[in-house]
Short mmCIF file of C-alpha atoms and ligand atoms in Angstrom, two decimals:
data_model
loop_
_atom_site.label_atom_id
_atom_site.label_comp_id
_atom_site.label_asym_id
_atom_site.label_seq_id
_atom_site.Cartn_x
_atom_site.Cartn_y
_atom_site.Cartn_z
CA MET Y 6 -13.11 -81.36 88.02
CA ASN Y 7 -15.74 -83.72 86.75
CA LYS Y 8 -18.92 -82.04 88.26
CA ASN Y 9 -21.30 -85.02 87.24
CA PHE Y 10 -22.35 -87.37 90.18
CA TYR Y 11 -24.26 -90.44 89.17
CA ILE Y 12 -26.66 -92.17 92.24
CA THR Y 13 -28.17 -95.55 92.00
CA THR Y 14 -30.28 -97.41 94.97
CA PRO Y 15 -31.00 -100.72 94.26
CA ILE Y 16 -33.89 -101.73 91.74
CA TYR Y 17 -36.23 -103.60 93.93
CA TYR Y 18 -37.96 -106.71 93.24
CA PRO Y 19 -41.99 -105.87 93.14
CA SER Y 20 -42.77 -109.19 95.02
CA ALA Y 21 -44.51 -107.39 97.34
CA LYS Y 22 -45.53 -103.93 98.61
CA PRO Y 23 -42.23 -101.98 99.18
CA HIS Y 24 -41.20 -101.88 102.93
CA MET Y 25 -38.97 -100.05 105.40
CA GLY Y 26 -35.79 -101.42 103.84
CA HIS Y 27 -36.74 -100.27 100.86
CA ALA Y 28 -37.64 -96.98 102.30
CA TYR Y 29 -34.12 -96.68 103.87
CA SER Y 30 -32.10 -97.28 100.60
CA SER Y 31 -33.57 -94.73 98.62
CA ILE Y 32 -33.79 -91.97 101.51
CA ILE Y 33 -29.83 -92.27 101.51
CA ALA Y 34 -29.74 -91.70 98.22
CA ASP Y 35 -31.86 -89.52 97.92
CA PHE Y 36 -29.61 -87.46 100.95
CA PHE Y 37 -26.45 -87.77 98.52
CA ALA Y 38 -28.63 -86.96 95.47
CA ARG Y 39 -29.55 -83.61 97.09
CA ILE Y 40 -26.51 -82.59 98.65
CA LYS Y 41 -24.18 -83.33 95.59
CA LYS Y 42 -26.80 -81.11 93.61
CA ILE Y 43 -26.22 -78.42 96.31
CA GLN Y 44 -22.45 -78.87 96.10
CA GLY Y 45 -23.37 -78.06 92.23
CA TYR Y 46 -23.46 -81.26 90.72
CA LYS Y 47 -25.40 -81.96 87.81
CA VAL Y 48 -27.14 -85.01 89.44
CA PHE Y 49 -28.60 -88.29 87.84
CA PHE Y 50 -30.34 -90.24 90.44
CA LEU Y 51 -31.70 -93.85 89.07
CA THR Y 52 -34.40 -95.90 91.21
CA GLY Y 53 -36.58 -98.91 89.92
CA THR Y 54 -38.00 -102.10 90.16
CA ASP Y 55 -36.46 -105.46 88.85
CA GLU Y 56 -39.30 -107.54 87.50
CA HIS Y 57 -37.72 -110.85 85.81
CA GLY Y 58 -36.91 -114.29 87.08
CA LEU Y 59 -38.32 -116.75 88.95
CA LYS Y 60 -39.29 -115.15 91.99
CA ILE Y 61 -41.38 -112.88 90.63
CA GLN Y 62 -43.11 -115.51 88.09
CA ARG Y 63 -44.06 -117.58 91.44
CA ALA Y 64 -45.39 -114.53 93.46
CA ALA Y 65 -47.31 -113.50 90.31
CA GLU Y 66 -48.58 -117.24 89.97
CA LYS Y 67 -49.55 -117.67 93.66
CA LYS Y 68 -52.10 -114.48 92.73
CA GLY Y 69 -53.35 -116.29 89.57
CA MET Y 70 -51.79 -113.16 87.55
CA ASP Y 71 -49.88 -112.69 84.51
CA PRO Y 72 -46.39 -111.72 85.87
CA LYS Y 73 -46.21 -108.27 83.21
CA LYS Y 74 -49.61 -107.25 84.91
CA PHE Y 75 -48.69 -108.34 88.46
CA CYS Y 76 -45.39 -106.14 87.81
CA ASP Y 77 -47.73 -103.34 87.06
CA GLU Y 78 -49.80 -103.02 89.72
CA ILE Y 79 -46.67 -103.53 92.27
CA SER Y 80 -44.20 -101.40 90.45
CA ILE Y 81 -46.36 -98.75 90.71
CA THR Y 82 -46.78 -98.94 94.39
CA PHE Y 83 -42.76 -97.89 94.67
CA ARG Y 84 -42.86 -95.53 92.18
CA ASP Y 85 -46.01 -94.03 93.92
CA LEU Y 86 -43.35 -94.22 97.57
CA SER Y 87 -40.82 -92.91 95.75
CA LYS Y 88 -43.27 -89.36 95.37
CA ILE Y 89 -44.20 -90.17 99.21
CA LEU Y 90 -40.88 -89.97 99.91
CA ASN Y 91 -40.12 -86.91 98.49
CA LEU Y 92 -37.29 -88.54 96.53
CA SER Y 93 -35.42 -86.46 93.56
CA ASN Y 94 -35.14 -89.25 91.83
CA ASN Y 95 -34.35 -88.31 87.30
CA ASP Y 96 -35.72 -91.85 86.52
CA PHE Y 97 -37.43 -95.03 87.44
CA ILE Y 98 -36.57 -97.40 85.38
CA ARG Y 99 -38.70 -100.99 85.11
CA THR Y 100 -36.29 -104.26 83.66
CA THR Y 101 -39.71 -104.95 81.41
CA GLU Y 102 -39.02 -102.18 79.64
CA LYS Y 103 -38.20 -102.05 75.59
CA ARG Y 104 -35.01 -100.01 76.59
CA HIS Y 105 -33.76 -102.05 78.86
CA PHE Y 106 -33.81 -105.10 76.81
CA ILE Y 107 -32.16 -103.54 74.54
CA SER Y 108 -29.10 -102.84 76.87
CA VAL Y 109 -29.21 -106.77 78.26
CA GLN Y 110 -29.26 -108.63 74.88
CA HIS Y 111 -26.25 -106.01 73.40
CA LEU Y 112 -24.38 -106.89 76.31
CA TRP Y 113 -24.92 -110.34 76.20
CA ASN Y 114 -23.78 -110.24 72.68
CA ILE Y 115 -20.83 -108.19 73.25
CA LEU Y 116 -19.81 -111.14 76.13
CA GLU Y 117 -20.95 -113.69 73.90
CA LYS Y 118 -18.46 -113.19 71.07
CA LYS Y 119 -15.76 -112.02 73.21
CA ASN Y 120 -15.98 -115.61 74.74
CA GLU Y 121 -16.57 -114.67 78.02
CA ILE Y 122 -19.74 -117.13 77.97
CA TYR Y 123 -20.11 -120.77 77.04
CA LEU Y 124 -23.35 -123.31 77.13
CA SER Y 125 -22.70 -126.11 79.96
CA LYS Y 126 -24.81 -127.81 82.80
CA TYR Y 127 -25.85 -126.58 86.05
CA SER Y 128 -26.16 -129.03 89.31
CA GLY Y 129 -26.59 -127.44 92.67
CA TRP Y 130 -28.27 -125.06 94.91
CA TYR Y 131 -30.41 -122.50 93.82
CA SER Y 132 -32.55 -119.50 96.01
CA VAL Y 133 -35.38 -118.21 94.48
CA SER Y 134 -35.87 -115.90 97.13
CA ASP Y 135 -32.22 -114.01 96.96
CA GLU Y 136 -32.15 -115.25 92.81
CA ALA Y 137 -28.86 -116.80 94.03
CA PHE Y 138 -26.58 -119.76 93.54
CA TYR Y 139 -25.08 -121.23 96.46
CA SER Y 140 -22.10 -123.71 96.69
CA ASP Y 141 -22.25 -126.76 98.77
CA ASP Y 142 -20.16 -124.96 101.70
CA GLU Y 143 -22.66 -122.64 101.55
CA VAL Y 144 -25.81 -124.26 101.94
CA GLU Y 145 -26.75 -125.86 105.53
CA ASP Y 146 -29.81 -128.14 106.82
CA ALA Y 147 -32.21 -126.76 109.08
CA ASP Y 148 -34.59 -129.74 110.37
CA GLY Y 149 -34.45 -131.04 106.70
CA ILE Y 150 -34.87 -127.90 104.79
CA LYS Y 151 -31.52 -126.81 102.81
CA LYS Y 152 -31.11 -123.09 103.80
CA SER Y 153 -28.43 -120.62 102.66
CA LYS Y 154 -26.17 -120.21 105.50
CA LEU Y 155 -25.61 -116.30 104.25
CA SER Y 156 -29.41 -115.47 104.10
CA GLY Y 157 -31.01 -118.21 105.61
CA SER Y 158 -33.53 -118.56 102.73
CA ASN Y 159 -34.46 -121.90 101.12
CA VAL Y 160 -32.96 -123.42 98.44
CA GLU Y 161 -33.70 -125.49 96.22
CA TRP Y 162 -31.22 -128.28 93.88
CA VAL Y 163 -31.04 -127.51 90.03
CA GLU Y 164 -29.77 -129.32 87.27
CA GLU Y 165 -30.53 -127.97 83.63
CA GLU Y 166 -28.41 -127.00 80.80
CA SER Y 167 -26.85 -123.44 81.28
CA TYR Y 168 -24.81 -120.75 80.22
CA PHE Y 169 -21.73 -119.95 82.08
CA PHE Y 170 -19.72 -116.86 82.45
CA LYS Y 171 -16.14 -117.30 83.08
CA LEU Y 172 -15.84 -115.62 86.19
CA SER Y 173 -12.72 -117.60 87.24
CA LYS Y 174 -10.66 -115.45 85.20
CA TRP Y 175 -11.57 -112.43 86.78
CA GLN Y 176 -10.48 -113.31 90.00
CA LYS Y 177 -6.91 -111.66 89.87
CA PRO Y 178 -8.07 -108.60 87.63
CA LEU Y 179 -10.65 -108.42 90.83
CA LEU Y 180 -8.41 -108.19 93.62
CA LYS Y 181 -6.06 -106.46 91.53
CA PHE Y 182 -8.65 -103.47 91.00
CA TYR Y 183 -9.63 -103.64 94.49
CA ASP Y 184 -6.15 -103.29 95.84
CA GLU Y 185 -5.92 -100.03 93.09
CA ASN Y 186 -9.26 -98.90 94.87
CA PRO Y 187 -9.41 -99.26 97.94
CA GLN Y 188 -12.40 -96.92 98.40
CA PHE Y 189 -14.41 -98.86 95.81
CA ILE Y 190 -15.82 -100.77 98.16
CA LEU Y 191 -17.20 -98.94 101.25
CA PRO Y 192 -17.10 -99.19 104.50
CA LYS Y 193 -14.10 -101.22 104.78
CA SER Y 194 -15.53 -104.22 106.56
CA ARG Y 195 -17.25 -104.86 103.76
CA LYS Y 196 -15.01 -104.59 101.61
CA ASN Y 197 -12.53 -107.31 103.55
CA GLU Y 198 -15.47 -109.72 103.43
CA VAL Y 199 -15.65 -108.89 99.04
CA VAL Y 200 -12.00 -109.56 99.12
CA ASN Y 201 -12.00 -112.58 101.72
CA PHE Y 202 -14.42 -114.00 99.10
CA VAL Y 203 -12.81 -113.20 95.86
CA GLU Y 204 -9.51 -114.72 96.93
CA SER Y 205 -11.01 -118.13 98.36
CA GLY Y 206 -11.63 -118.52 94.52
CA LEU Y 207 -14.27 -117.66 91.99
CA LYS Y 208 -16.19 -120.33 90.45
CA ASP Y 209 -17.55 -119.68 86.57
CA LEU Y 210 -21.21 -118.22 87.14
CA SER Y 211 -24.27 -119.81 85.39
CA VAL Y 212 -25.79 -117.23 83.79
CA SER Y 213 -28.79 -118.35 82.13
CA ARG Y 214 -31.84 -120.62 83.07
CA LYS Y 215 -33.98 -122.90 81.29
CA SER Y 216 -36.70 -123.68 83.26
CA PHE Y 217 -38.92 -121.09 83.29
CA THR Y 218 -39.95 -118.40 80.76
CA TRP Y 219 -40.17 -114.98 82.92
CA GLY Y 220 -37.53 -113.04 81.43
CA ILE Y 221 -35.08 -111.60 78.66
CA LYS Y 222 -34.19 -114.36 76.44
CA VAL Y 223 -30.61 -115.17 75.72
CA PRO Y 224 -30.49 -114.00 71.79
CA SER Y 225 -28.52 -116.75 70.04
CA ASN Y 226 -30.82 -119.12 71.88
CA GLU Y 227 -34.40 -118.58 72.83
CA LYS Y 228 -34.72 -121.52 75.13
CA HIS Y 229 -32.42 -119.59 77.46
CA ILE Y 230 -33.82 -116.49 79.95
CA ILE Y 231 -30.75 -114.68 81.46
CA TYR Y 232 -30.10 -114.77 84.89
CA VAL Y 233 -32.18 -112.04 86.57
CA TRP Y 234 -28.98 -110.75 88.46
CA LEU Y 235 -27.24 -110.21 84.91
CA ASP Y 236 -30.49 -108.82 83.48
CA ALA Y 237 -30.86 -106.56 86.99
CA LEU Y 238 -27.46 -104.66 86.93
CA ILE Y 239 -27.50 -103.47 83.46
CA ASN Y 240 -30.29 -101.30 84.60
CA TYR Y 241 -27.95 -99.23 85.50
CA LEU Y 242 -26.36 -99.02 82.13
CA SER Y 243 -29.95 -99.14 80.10
CA ALA Y 244 -31.21 -95.79 81.84
CA LEU Y 245 -28.37 -94.10 80.23
CA ASN Y 246 -29.60 -95.48 77.19
CA TYR Y 247 -26.51 -97.94 76.79
CA PRO Y 248 -25.29 -99.05 73.83
CA ASP Y 249 -25.97 -95.51 72.32
CA TYR Y 250 -22.38 -94.26 73.54
CA SER Y 251 -23.08 -91.05 72.50
CA ASN Y 252 -25.77 -90.09 73.82
CA GLU Y 253 -25.42 -87.16 76.59
CA LEU Y 254 -26.65 -89.28 79.52
CA TYR Y 255 -24.22 -92.01 78.98
CA LYS Y 256 -21.35 -89.43 78.26
CA ASN Y 257 -21.81 -87.09 81.31
CA TYR Y 258 -23.13 -90.05 83.50
CA TRP Y 259 -20.95 -93.57 83.01
CA PRO Y 260 -19.01 -94.64 85.26
CA ALA Y 261 -21.85 -94.60 87.88
CA SER Y 262 -20.46 -92.57 90.80
CA ILE Y 263 -22.18 -94.63 93.81
CA HIS Y 264 -24.01 -97.69 93.59
CA LEU Y 265 -26.00 -97.36 97.06
CA ILE Y 266 -27.01 -100.93 98.12
CA GLY Y 267 -27.84 -103.25 101.15
CA LYS Y 268 -25.25 -105.74 102.65
CA ASP Y 269 -27.27 -108.30 101.41
CA ILE Y 270 -26.49 -107.93 97.52
CA LEU Y 271 -23.04 -106.67 97.88
CA ARG Y 272 -21.59 -109.86 96.00
CA PHE Y 273 -23.76 -109.20 92.89
CA HIS Y 274 -22.61 -105.92 93.01
CA ALA Y 275 -18.79 -105.83 94.20
CA VAL Y 276 -18.15 -109.09 92.43
CA TYR Y 277 -20.29 -110.03 89.57
CA TRP Y 278 -21.09 -106.27 88.09
CA PRO Y 279 -17.31 -105.51 87.94
CA ALA Y 280 -16.25 -108.79 86.51
CA PHE Y 281 -19.46 -108.28 83.82
CA LEU Y 282 -18.00 -104.54 83.02
CA MET Y 283 -14.19 -105.79 82.66
CA ALA Y 284 -15.45 -108.89 80.27
CA ALA Y 285 -17.44 -106.64 78.09
CA ASP Y 286 -14.48 -103.67 78.59
CA ILE Y 287 -17.12 -100.89 79.97
CA PRO Y 288 -15.60 -99.01 82.54
CA LEU Y 289 -16.15 -99.72 86.00
CA PRO Y 290 -18.44 -97.83 88.82
CA LYS Y 291 -16.35 -95.67 91.13
CA ARG Y 292 -17.86 -96.75 94.28
CA VAL Y 293 -20.12 -99.53 95.88
CA TYR Y 294 -21.52 -98.78 99.08
CA GLY Y 295 -23.06 -101.64 101.07
CA HIS Y 296 -25.33 -100.02 104.08
CA GLY Y 297 -26.93 -102.20 106.92
CA TRP Y 298 -30.04 -103.48 107.53
CA ILE Y 299 -33.35 -101.99 109.23
CA LEU Y 300 -34.30 -104.62 111.90
CA SER Y 301 -37.78 -104.89 113.16
CA GLY Y 302 -37.26 -105.98 116.71
CA GLU Y 303 -33.83 -107.85 116.35
CA GLU Y 304 -34.32 -109.38 112.67
CA LYS Y 305 -34.07 -108.23 109.04
CA MET Y 306 -37.62 -107.36 107.96
CA SER Y 307 -38.98 -109.86 105.38
CA LYS Y 308 -41.97 -110.93 104.36
CA SER Y 309 -41.55 -114.71 105.18
CA ARG Y 310 -41.12 -113.25 108.80
CA GLY Y 311 -44.07 -111.61 109.23
CA ASN Y 312 -42.51 -108.56 110.88
CA ILE Y 313 -42.45 -105.80 107.65
CA LEU Y 314 -42.92 -102.16 109.05
CA ASP Y 315 -44.34 -100.18 106.62
CA PRO Y 316 -43.15 -96.60 105.77
CA ILE Y 317 -46.33 -95.37 104.67
CA GLU Y 318 -48.20 -95.88 107.43
CA ILE Y 319 -45.49 -94.20 109.69
CA ILE Y 320 -45.38 -91.29 107.11
CA LYS Y 321 -48.75 -90.87 108.13
CA LYS Y 322 -48.80 -90.91 111.28
CA TYR Y 323 -45.49 -89.08 112.20
CA GLY Y 324 -44.81 -87.19 108.78
CA LEU Y 325 -42.09 -87.50 106.08
CA ASP Y 326 -39.34 -85.62 107.40
CA PRO Y 327 -39.15 -86.85 110.90
CA LEU Y 328 -38.82 -90.65 109.40
CA ARG Y 329 -36.34 -89.41 106.99
CA TYR Y 330 -34.10 -87.86 109.79
CA TYR Y 331 -34.60 -90.66 111.96
CA LEU Y 332 -33.22 -93.27 109.63
CA ILE Y 333 -30.46 -90.63 108.45
CA LYS Y 334 -29.21 -89.48 111.98
CA GLU Y 335 -30.26 -92.38 114.48
CA VAL Y 336 -29.56 -95.56 112.04
CA SER Y 337 -25.88 -95.55 111.99
CA PHE Y 338 -24.99 -95.60 108.42
CA GLY Y 339 -22.93 -98.54 107.40
CA ASN Y 340 -24.50 -100.75 110.53
CA ASP Y 341 -27.87 -102.14 111.15
CA GLY Y 342 -30.27 -100.21 113.07
CA SER Y 343 -34.09 -100.72 114.36
CA ILE Y 344 -36.56 -98.26 114.07
CA SER Y 345 -39.11 -98.37 117.32
CA GLN Y 346 -41.90 -96.24 118.12
CA GLU Y 347 -40.64 -94.55 121.01
CA LYS Y 348 -36.88 -93.64 119.19
CA LEU Y 349 -38.82 -91.92 116.56
CA GLU Y 350 -40.96 -90.17 119.21
CA SER Y 351 -37.85 -88.95 121.07
CA SER Y 352 -36.09 -88.05 117.74
CA ILE Y 353 -39.16 -86.15 116.89
CA ASN Y 354 -39.17 -84.35 120.27
CA SER Y 355 -35.75 -83.81 121.18
CA ASP Y 356 -33.95 -83.20 118.18
CA LEU Y 357 -36.65 -81.52 115.51
CA ALA Y 358 -39.06 -79.83 117.69
CA ASN Y 359 -37.21 -78.63 120.91
CA ASN Y 360 -33.61 -78.15 119.15
CA TYR Y 361 -34.37 -77.09 115.67
CA GLY Y 362 -37.80 -76.21 115.71
CA ASN Y 363 -37.34 -74.23 118.74
CA LEU Y 364 -34.36 -72.33 117.47
CA CYS Y 365 -36.24 -71.35 114.66
CA GLN Y 366 -39.40 -70.08 116.46
CA ARG Y 367 -37.66 -68.21 119.29
CA VAL Y 368 -34.96 -66.49 116.71
CA ILE Y 369 -37.77 -65.54 113.94
CA ALA Y 370 -40.53 -64.59 116.69
CA PHE Y 371 -38.29 -62.61 118.36
CA ASN Y 372 -37.06 -60.85 115.34
CA GLU Y 373 -40.91 -60.05 114.43
CA LYS Y 374 -41.67 -58.65 117.69
CA ASN Y 375 -38.51 -56.47 117.97
CA PHE Y 376 -37.67 -56.04 114.15
CA ASN Y 377 -40.88 -56.30 112.55
CA LEU Y 378 -39.51 -58.83 110.56
CA GLU Y 379 -36.22 -57.19 109.10
CA ILE Y 380 -32.80 -58.18 108.92
CA PRO Y 381 -30.92 -55.93 111.67
CA LYS Y 382 -28.68 -53.53 110.37
CA ASN Y 383 -25.50 -51.98 111.52
CA ILE Y 384 -23.78 -55.13 112.99
CA SER Y 385 -20.53 -55.52 114.70
CA PHE Y 386 -19.20 -59.16 114.97
CA ASN Y 387 -17.42 -59.82 118.69
CA GLU Y 388 -15.01 -62.82 119.03
CA THR Y 389 -17.82 -65.29 120.36
CA ASP Y 390 -19.81 -64.32 117.13
CA LEU Y 391 -17.21 -64.90 114.98
CA LYS Y 392 -16.08 -68.54 116.86
CA ILE Y 393 -19.59 -70.15 116.32
CA LEU Y 394 -19.77 -68.35 112.72
CA ASN Y 395 -16.66 -69.82 111.55
CA ASP Y 396 -17.07 -72.93 112.65
CA PHE Y 397 -18.61 -74.14 109.57
CA ASN Y 398 -16.21 -72.25 107.34
CA ASP Y 399 -13.49 -73.80 109.39
CA ASN Y 400 -14.86 -77.70 108.93
CA PHE Y 401 -16.02 -77.16 105.56
CA GLU Y 402 -13.61 -79.34 104.01
CA LYS Y 403 -14.05 -81.72 106.37
CA LEU Y 404 -17.51 -81.52 105.81
CA ILE Y 405 -16.94 -82.32 101.94
CA GLU Y 406 -14.80 -85.06 102.73
CA TYR Y 407 -17.45 -86.98 105.12
CA ILE Y 408 -19.35 -86.62 102.20
CA ASN Y 409 -17.17 -88.07 99.99
CA ILE Y 410 -16.71 -90.77 101.79
CA GLN Y 411 -20.39 -91.26 102.61
CA ASP Y 412 -19.61 -90.68 106.44
CA ILE Y 413 -22.97 -89.61 107.18
CA ASN Y 414 -22.43 -90.24 110.80
CA SER Y 415 -19.86 -87.65 111.20
CA TYR Y 416 -22.06 -85.35 109.15
CA MET Y 417 -24.66 -85.41 111.29
CA ASN Y 418 -22.74 -85.46 114.61
CA PHE Y 419 -21.30 -81.75 113.20
CA VAL Y 420 -25.18 -80.66 112.30
CA VAL Y 421 -26.41 -81.89 115.89
CA GLU Y 422 -23.84 -79.96 117.51
CA LYS Y 423 -24.30 -76.71 115.86
CA LEU Y 424 -27.53 -77.18 116.85
CA PHE Y 425 -27.51 -77.37 120.27
CA ALA Y 426 -24.01 -74.94 120.02
CA SER Y 427 -26.82 -72.20 117.94
CA ASN Y 428 -29.49 -72.73 121.01
CA LYS Y 429 -26.73 -72.11 123.45
CA TYR Y 430 -25.63 -69.10 121.69
CA PHE Y 431 -29.28 -67.70 121.77
CA ASN Y 432 -29.55 -68.58 125.42
CA ASP Y 433 -26.35 -67.13 126.48
CA GLU Y 434 -26.42 -64.09 124.76
CA GLU Y 435 -30.14 -62.97 125.90
CA PRO Y 436 -30.71 -60.56 123.68
CA TRP Y 437 -34.19 -59.76 125.75
CA ASN Y 438 -31.84 -58.11 128.39
CA LYS Y 439 -29.99 -56.48 125.49
CA LYS Y 440 -32.94 -53.97 124.46
CA LYS Y 441 -30.62 -50.91 125.21
CA ASP Y 442 -27.55 -51.94 123.72
CA THR Y 443 -28.94 -51.82 119.97
CA LYS Y 444 -25.76 -53.17 118.04
CA ARG Y 445 -25.43 -55.78 120.60
CA LEU Y 446 -28.82 -56.82 120.16
CA ASN Y 447 -28.84 -55.98 116.29
CA THR Y 448 -25.67 -58.28 115.79
CA ILE Y 449 -26.84 -61.11 118.20
CA ILE Y 450 -30.13 -61.71 116.10
CA TYR Y 451 -28.13 -61.25 112.68
CA VAL Y 452 -25.71 -63.99 113.98
CA SER Y 453 -28.93 -66.10 115.39
CA LEU Y 454 -30.49 -66.07 111.78
CA GLU Y 455 -27.33 -66.64 109.93
CA LEU Y 456 -26.89 -69.81 112.14
CA ILE Y 457 -30.07 -71.13 111.30
CA ARG Y 458 -29.64 -70.26 107.27
CA LYS Y 459 -26.43 -72.42 107.79
CA ILE Y 460 -27.79 -75.11 110.05
CA THR Y 461 -30.69 -75.12 107.36
CA ILE Y 462 -28.66 -75.89 104.66
CA LEU Y 463 -26.83 -78.47 106.25
CA LEU Y 464 -30.41 -80.04 106.81
CA TYR Y 465 -31.93 -79.76 103.46
CA PRO Y 466 -30.72 -83.13 102.19
CA ILE Y 467 -31.99 -84.75 105.09
CA ILE Y 468 -35.55 -83.00 105.76
CA PRO Y 469 -36.18 -81.05 102.16
CA ASN Y 470 -39.50 -80.38 102.84
CA SER Y 471 -38.88 -78.45 106.44
CA SER Y 472 -35.90 -77.10 105.29
CA LEU Y 473 -37.29 -75.26 102.13
CA LYS Y 474 -40.06 -73.44 105.07
CA VAL Y 475 -37.17 -72.25 106.80
CA LEU Y 476 -35.24 -71.07 103.42
CA ASN Y 477 -38.48 -69.56 102.70
CA VAL Y 478 -38.00 -67.19 105.56
CA PHE Y 479 -34.96 -65.73 103.71
CA GLU Y 480 -36.61 -65.93 100.09
CA ILE Y 481 -34.07 -68.65 99.11
CA LYS Y 482 -35.42 -71.01 96.43
CA GLU Y 483 -34.50 -74.41 96.35
CA ASP Y 484 -32.77 -73.99 92.81
CA GLN Y 485 -31.02 -71.23 94.69
CA ILE Y 486 -29.37 -73.16 97.89
CA LEU Y 487 -25.48 -73.42 97.86
CA PHE Y 488 -23.83 -76.08 99.60
CA GLU Y 489 -20.37 -73.47 99.55
CA SER Y 490 -22.73 -70.22 101.38
CA ILE Y 491 -22.34 -71.90 104.85
CA LYS Y 492 -18.86 -70.50 104.34
CA ASN Y 493 -20.33 -67.09 104.14
CA ASN Y 494 -21.09 -65.44 107.76
CA ASN Y 495 -22.63 -62.20 105.81
CA PHE Y 496 -24.83 -64.04 103.18
CA LEU Y 497 -28.33 -62.19 105.00
CA ILE Y 498 -28.83 -58.78 103.66
CA GLU Y 499 -28.80 -55.96 106.10
CA GLY Y 500 -32.41 -54.04 106.62
CA LYS Y 501 -34.11 -56.85 103.90
CA LYS Y 502 -37.38 -58.34 105.05
CA ILE Y 503 -37.94 -61.84 106.03
CA LYS Y 504 -41.01 -63.66 106.06
CA LYS Y 505 -43.07 -65.40 108.67
CA MET Y 506 -42.00 -69.24 109.13
CA GLU Y 507 -45.03 -71.97 109.08
CA ILE Y 508 -44.99 -74.34 111.73
CA LEU Y 509 -42.30 -77.21 111.77
CA PHE Y 510 -42.92 -80.06 113.87
CA LYS Y 511 -45.57 -80.94 116.08
CA LYS Y 512 -44.03 -82.19 119.61
CA ILE Y 513 -45.74 -85.70 119.76
CA ASP Y 514 -47.68 -86.02 123.38
CA LYS Y 515 -47.16 -89.31 124.73
CA ASN Y 516 -51.03 -89.33 126.04
CA ASP Y 517 -52.41 -88.13 122.45
N1 MSP F 4 -33.72 -106.35 92.83
C1 MSP F 4 -32.57 -106.87 94.08
C2 MSP F 4 -31.76 -105.74 93.51
C3 MSP F 4 -31.05 -105.67 92.26
S1 MSP F 4 -29.77 -104.22 92.23
C4 MSP F 4 -29.95 -104.32 90.65
C5 MSP F 4 -33.15 -106.62 95.90
N2 MSP F 4 -34.03 -106.22 95.77
S2 MSP F 4 -34.80 -106.66 97.19
O1 MSP F 4 -35.98 -105.71 97.06
O2 MSP F 4 -34.70 -107.49 97.91
O3 MSP F 4 -34.00 -105.28 97.98
C6 MSP F 4 -33.64 -104.26 97.48
C7 MSP F 4 -32.70 -103.58 98.84
O4 MSP F 4 -33.81 -103.26 99.56
C8 MSP F 4 -31.47 -104.36 99.10
O5 MSP F 4 -30.35 -102.98 99.20
C9 MSP F 4 -31.99 -104.32 100.17
O6 MSP F 4 -30.55 -104.37 101.19
C10 MSP F 4 -32.49 -103.49 100.90
N3 MSP F 4 -33.15 -103.89 101.90
C11 MSP F 4 -34.49 -104.92 102.07
N4 MSP F 4 -34.50 -105.20 103.23
C12 MSP F 4 -33.85 -104.10 104.05
C13 MSP F 4 -34.03 -103.92 105.32
N5 MSP F 4 -34.71 -104.80 106.15
N6 MSP F 4 -33.07 -103.08 105.76
C14 MSP F 4 -32.39 -102.05 104.87
N7 MSP F 4 -32.39 -102.74 103.59
C15 MSP F 4 -32.97 -103.89 103.38
O7 MSP F 4 -32.30 -107.10 96.04
#
């Protein structure tokens, strides 16, 4: 079995500081990177910034800055955010780096040599905000202003000489590919969207611009700048040192296991990208998952709407793990979800502090008082114990399947259910009333500790910092975490000392 896993986030436009939508894509990707790692996969997790094109050039001009300097300043804030979010990314790519230029120009040359690209003239609509070409029927008139029906962003008329990629030619091969790889695009609803779009007919795609300079030049004709989406998509290859086919990164990690993206950029990843790759004879990524949007109120966050939520502010106030937990659990994955202070506070209080934090606190405090921080010995499981412990083993294959199809919602339901069940177990078994029955008392505490350990492993990809605090009680280090160990009911060594636990979550007092 191939035990390598390559996951990517979209590379972000450094046209303004990062917001919660960007943080969301990154946190979800980190969830998968971490969970695969503890399943024993060698993981390569990539994120970065998408720095060319008219959108960036204009944003820099507005500030009176040179575009490269402008990108340097903002790209850093994305890099910093990946640290603040505790992402486990292996690389951070910038499309202004030399390694990326080399890959882009190489791929362009291949397409040109293979006759997949020709010179003609583009006349049509272009949205600078989306960096996308739109057809007449994708544009509407809103109070005299032309807008894209799909994204709502303003479009402008463009007429200029342009290179075209023969996208139309790939319509049938793409449909065949979707058919043969039914899980290439997930969730299913998005797949249908893409198939409908491709079935309705593909026109050749303009892949160069001539009226501005900020980008990578077409090698054979330096008056043309390579279309920023063709440039950007290639980051997934350039980070693996493409076209150096013999290097370890490319050999181990291409084709990508999953490109995790927002639903607004599905067409680029599920239509254009596979078509470019097919045309260049490069293997296709295995999956594209289009997640929903984080809404601010009822609307998508955007600079133009002025409703940006700043992840750093929220982290300062509530901490990182609560935000990660909230975004992963409360936003139904695949759909849009809104974020509000009330919902975030209630998720901290009910799930993290009252449920998980409380379970850990009570069991470990009880152990300290009655067992002097030692894992109980002479244990003997009864049916109740086995039932709750075995639930992890019995559902193991299911959990793996949830992970494999990115069904975070079912995964989370399982975790929350186990949290409730474990708290209930501790309450129902009343260890405080069993002090005379040592064997039973020992067993209840052993089982409770095992439950904490198992749940904490499941929570690790979601709230890594807090989970590590709990695993530290059992002296389990980050590189020793094994997902598979949730199947083991006797992982903890009887008689071994455990450590005290640091405070996990502070409850939010509404009156604070
Ligand atoms: N630069 C392109 C991606 C190129 S990938 C080869 C781009 N950048 S972006 O900065 O505009 O968006 C990056 C990602 O953030 C997209 O997946 C987008 O869906 C996501 N989000 C931006 N706003 C969002 C929300 N409000 N909610 C969730 N994610 C959204 O597109």
